[in-house]
Amino acid sequence: MATRIPQEFIDEVTSKTNIVDVISKYVQLKKSGKNLFGLCPFHEERTPSFSVGESDSKTTDGNL
């Protein structure tokens, strides 16, 4: 059985990592309101649906 990653480790990584810096190495992001948007790296699309919220370090994809 696979071992789960301890929550303490996940919390440490997320507190020390800027998600925008990581994602912007792979996806061109543009600011729109509170979030940054880009083309989803998992789908072929013409309009940005992939959003990154810098304040909460979460990402969403309207297609997933």
N, C-alpha and C. Protein backbone atom coordinates (compact mmCIF):
# COMPACT_ATOMS: atom_id res chain seq x y z
N MET A 1 0.84 -1.18 0.00
CA MET A 1 0.00 0.00 0.00
C MET A 1 0.89 1.24 0.00
N ALA A 2 0.50 2.25 -0.76
CA ALA A 2 1.27 3.49 -0.87
C ALA A 2 1.18 4.28 0.43
N THR A 3 2.28 4.94 0.76
CA THR A 3 2.33 5.79 1.95
C THR A 3 1.90 7.20 1.59
N ARG A 4 1.06 7.79 2.39
CA ARG A 4 0.61 9.16 2.15
C ARG A 4 1.68 10.15 2.57
N ILE A 5 1.72 11.27 1.91
CA ILE A 5 2.66 12.33 2.27
C ILE A 5 2.11 13.01 3.53
N PRO A 6 2.94 13.14 4.56
CA PRO A 6 2.46 13.75 5.80
C PRO A 6 1.99 15.20 5.58
N GLN A 7 0.90 15.57 6.20
CA GLN A 7 0.35 16.91 6.07
C GLN A 7 1.35 17.97 6.50
N GLU A 8 2.17 17.68 7.51
CA GLU A 8 3.17 18.65 7.97
C GLU A 8 4.15 18.99 6.85
N PHE A 9 4.53 17.99 6.05
CA PHE A 9 5.45 18.22 4.94
C PHE A 9 4.78 19.06 3.85
N ILE A 10 3.53 18.75 3.55
CA ILE A 10 2.78 19.51 2.55
C ILE A 10 2.66 20.97 2.99
N ASP A 11 2.35 21.19 4.26
CA ASP A 11 2.23 22.56 4.79
C ASP A 11 3.56 23.30 4.69
N GLU A 12 4.66 22.62 4.98
CA GLU A 12 5.98 23.25 4.91
C GLU A 12 6.33 23.66 3.48
N VAL A 13 6.07 22.77 2.53
CA VAL A 13 6.37 23.07 1.12
C VAL A 13 5.52 24.23 0.63
N THR A 14 4.22 24.21 0.91
CA THR A 14 3.35 25.28 0.43
C THR A 14 3.67 26.62 1.09
N SER A 15 4.16 26.61 2.31
CA SER A 15 4.49 27.88 2.97
C SER A 15 5.79 28.47 2.43
N LYS A 16 6.65 27.65 1.86
CA LYS A 16 7.94 28.12 1.36
C LYS A 16 7.97 28.30 -0.16
N THR A 17 6.87 28.00 -0.83
CA THR A 17 6.84 28.03 -2.29
C THR A 17 5.81 29.03 -2.79
N ASN A 18 6.21 29.86 -3.74
CA ASN A 18 5.28 30.77 -4.40
C ASN A 18 4.76 30.05 -5.63
N ILE A 19 3.49 29.69 -5.60
CA ILE A 19 2.90 28.88 -6.68
C ILE A 19 2.96 29.59 -8.02
N VAL A 20 2.86 30.91 -8.02
CA VAL A 20 2.93 31.68 -9.27
C VAL A 20 4.32 31.53 -9.90
N ASP A 21 5.37 31.58 -9.10
CA ASP A 21 6.73 31.42 -9.62
C ASP A 21 6.91 30.05 -10.26
N VAL A 22 6.38 29.03 -9.64
CA VAL A 22 6.53 27.67 -10.16
C VAL A 22 5.76 27.50 -11.47
N ILE A 23 4.48 27.87 -11.48
CA ILE A 23 3.64 27.66 -12.65
C ILE A 23 4.06 28.53 -13.82
N SER A 24 4.51 29.76 -13.52
CA SER A 24 4.87 30.67 -14.62
C SER A 24 6.12 30.21 -15.37
N LYS A 25 6.83 29.23 -14.86
CA LYS A 25 7.95 28.64 -15.60
C LYS A 25 7.44 27.78 -16.76
N TYR A 26 6.19 27.35 -16.68
CA TYR A 26 5.62 26.43 -17.67
C TYR A 26 4.44 27.01 -18.44
N VAL A 27 3.74 27.97 -17.83
CA VAL A 27 2.52 28.54 -18.42
C VAL A 27 2.62 30.06 -18.36
N GLN A 28 2.35 30.73 -19.48
CA GLN A 28 2.34 32.19 -19.49
C GLN A 28 1.08 32.65 -18.77
N LEU A 29 1.25 33.44 -17.71
CA LEU A 29 0.13 33.91 -16.90
C LEU A 29 -0.07 35.40 -17.09
N LYS A 30 -1.36 35.81 -17.08
CA LYS A 30 -1.72 37.22 -17.17
C LYS A 30 -2.68 37.55 -16.05
N LYS A 31 -2.45 38.69 -15.39
CA LYS A 31 -3.28 39.13 -14.28
C LYS A 31 -4.66 39.55 -14.77
N SER A 32 -5.71 39.08 -14.08
CA SER A 32 -7.08 39.48 -14.36
C SER A 32 -7.84 39.44 -13.04
N GLY A 33 -8.09 40.59 -12.47
CA GLY A 33 -8.73 40.63 -11.16
C GLY A 33 -7.76 40.17 -10.09
N LYS A 34 -8.23 39.32 -9.19
CA LYS A 34 -7.38 38.81 -8.11
C LYS A 34 -6.48 37.67 -8.56
N ASN A 35 -6.82 37.02 -9.67
CA ASN A 35 -6.09 35.83 -10.11
C ASN A 35 -5.25 36.10 -11.35
N LEU A 36 -4.43 35.13 -11.67
CA LEU A 36 -3.68 35.12 -12.92
C LEU A 36 -4.23 33.98 -13.76
N PHE A 37 -4.34 34.20 -15.07
CA PHE A 37 -4.93 33.20 -15.96
C PHE A 37 -3.96 32.84 -17.07
N GLY A 38 -4.06 31.60 -17.52
CA GLY A 38 -3.27 31.13 -18.65
C GLY A 38 -3.98 29.98 -19.34
N LEU A 39 -3.40 29.56 -20.46
CA LEU A 39 -3.96 28.41 -21.18
C LEU A 39 -3.65 27.15 -20.38
N CYS A 40 -4.63 26.32 -20.22
CA CYS A 40 -4.45 25.09 -19.46
C CYS A 40 -3.37 24.23 -20.11
N PRO A 41 -2.39 23.76 -19.34
CA PRO A 41 -1.34 22.93 -19.91
C PRO A 41 -1.78 21.50 -20.22
N PHE A 42 -3.00 21.14 -19.83
CA PHE A 42 -3.47 19.78 -20.00
C PHE A 42 -4.46 19.62 -21.15
N HIS A 43 -4.92 20.74 -21.73
CA HIS A 43 -5.89 20.72 -22.82
C HIS A 43 -5.46 21.70 -23.90
N GLU A 44 -5.87 21.43 -25.12
CA GLU A 44 -5.66 22.40 -26.18
C GLU A 44 -6.84 23.37 -26.14
N GLU A 45 -6.54 24.64 -25.95
CA GLU A 45 -7.60 25.63 -25.87
C GLU A 45 -7.11 26.97 -26.41
N ARG A 46 -8.05 27.85 -26.70
CA ARG A 46 -7.70 29.15 -27.26
C ARG A 46 -7.91 30.29 -26.27
N THR A 47 -8.76 30.07 -25.28
CA THR A 47 -8.98 31.09 -24.27
C THR A 47 -8.53 30.57 -22.90
N PRO A 48 -7.94 31.42 -22.10
CA PRO A 48 -7.42 30.98 -20.80
C PRO A 48 -8.52 30.50 -19.86
N SER A 49 -8.36 29.31 -19.30
CA SER A 49 -9.29 28.81 -18.30
C SER A 49 -8.55 28.36 -17.04
N PHE A 50 -7.23 28.32 -17.11
CA PHE A 50 -6.40 27.89 -15.99
C PHE A 50 -6.11 29.11 -15.13
N SER A 51 -6.54 29.09 -13.87
CA SER A 51 -6.33 30.25 -13.01
C SER A 51 -5.47 29.89 -11.81
N VAL A 52 -4.69 30.86 -11.38
CA VAL A 52 -3.80 30.70 -10.23
C VAL A 52 -4.11 31.84 -9.27
N GLY A 53 -4.42 31.48 -8.04
CA GLY A 53 -4.66 32.47 -7.00
C GLY A 53 -3.43 32.58 -6.12
N GLU A 54 -2.70 33.68 -6.25
CA GLU A 54 -1.46 33.84 -5.50
C GLU A 54 -1.69 33.85 -4.00
N SER A 55 -2.79 34.45 -3.56
CA SER A 55 -3.02 34.60 -2.13
C SER A 55 -3.30 33.28 -1.42
N ASP A 56 -3.95 32.35 -2.10
CA ASP A 56 -4.28 31.09 -1.43
C ASP A 56 -3.50 29.90 -1.98
N SER A 57 -2.59 30.14 -2.91
CA SER A 57 -1.74 29.10 -3.48
C SER A 57 -2.52 27.92 -4.04
N LYS A 58 -3.68 28.21 -4.66
CA LYS A 58 -4.48 27.15 -5.27
C LYS A 58 -4.64 27.40 -6.76
N THR A 59 -4.83 26.32 -7.51
CA THR A 59 -5.07 26.46 -8.93
C THR A 59 -6.40 25.82 -9.27
N THR A 60 -7.02 26.30 -10.33
CA THR A 60 -8.25 25.69 -10.80
C THR A 60 -8.22 25.63 -12.32
N ASP A 61 -8.93 24.71 -12.85
CA ASP A 61 -9.03 24.58 -14.29
C ASP A 61 -10.50 24.37 -14.61
N GLY A 62 -11.07 25.26 -15.38
CA GLY A 62 -12.48 25.16 -15.72
C GLY A 62 -12.82 23.90 -16.50
N ASN A 63 -11.81 23.21 -17.07
CA ASN A 63 -12.06 22.02 -17.86
C ASN A 63 -11.94 20.72 -17.07
N LEU A 64 -11.44 20.78 -15.87
CA LEU A 64 -11.26 19.54 -15.11
C LEU A 64 -12.45 19.25 -14.23
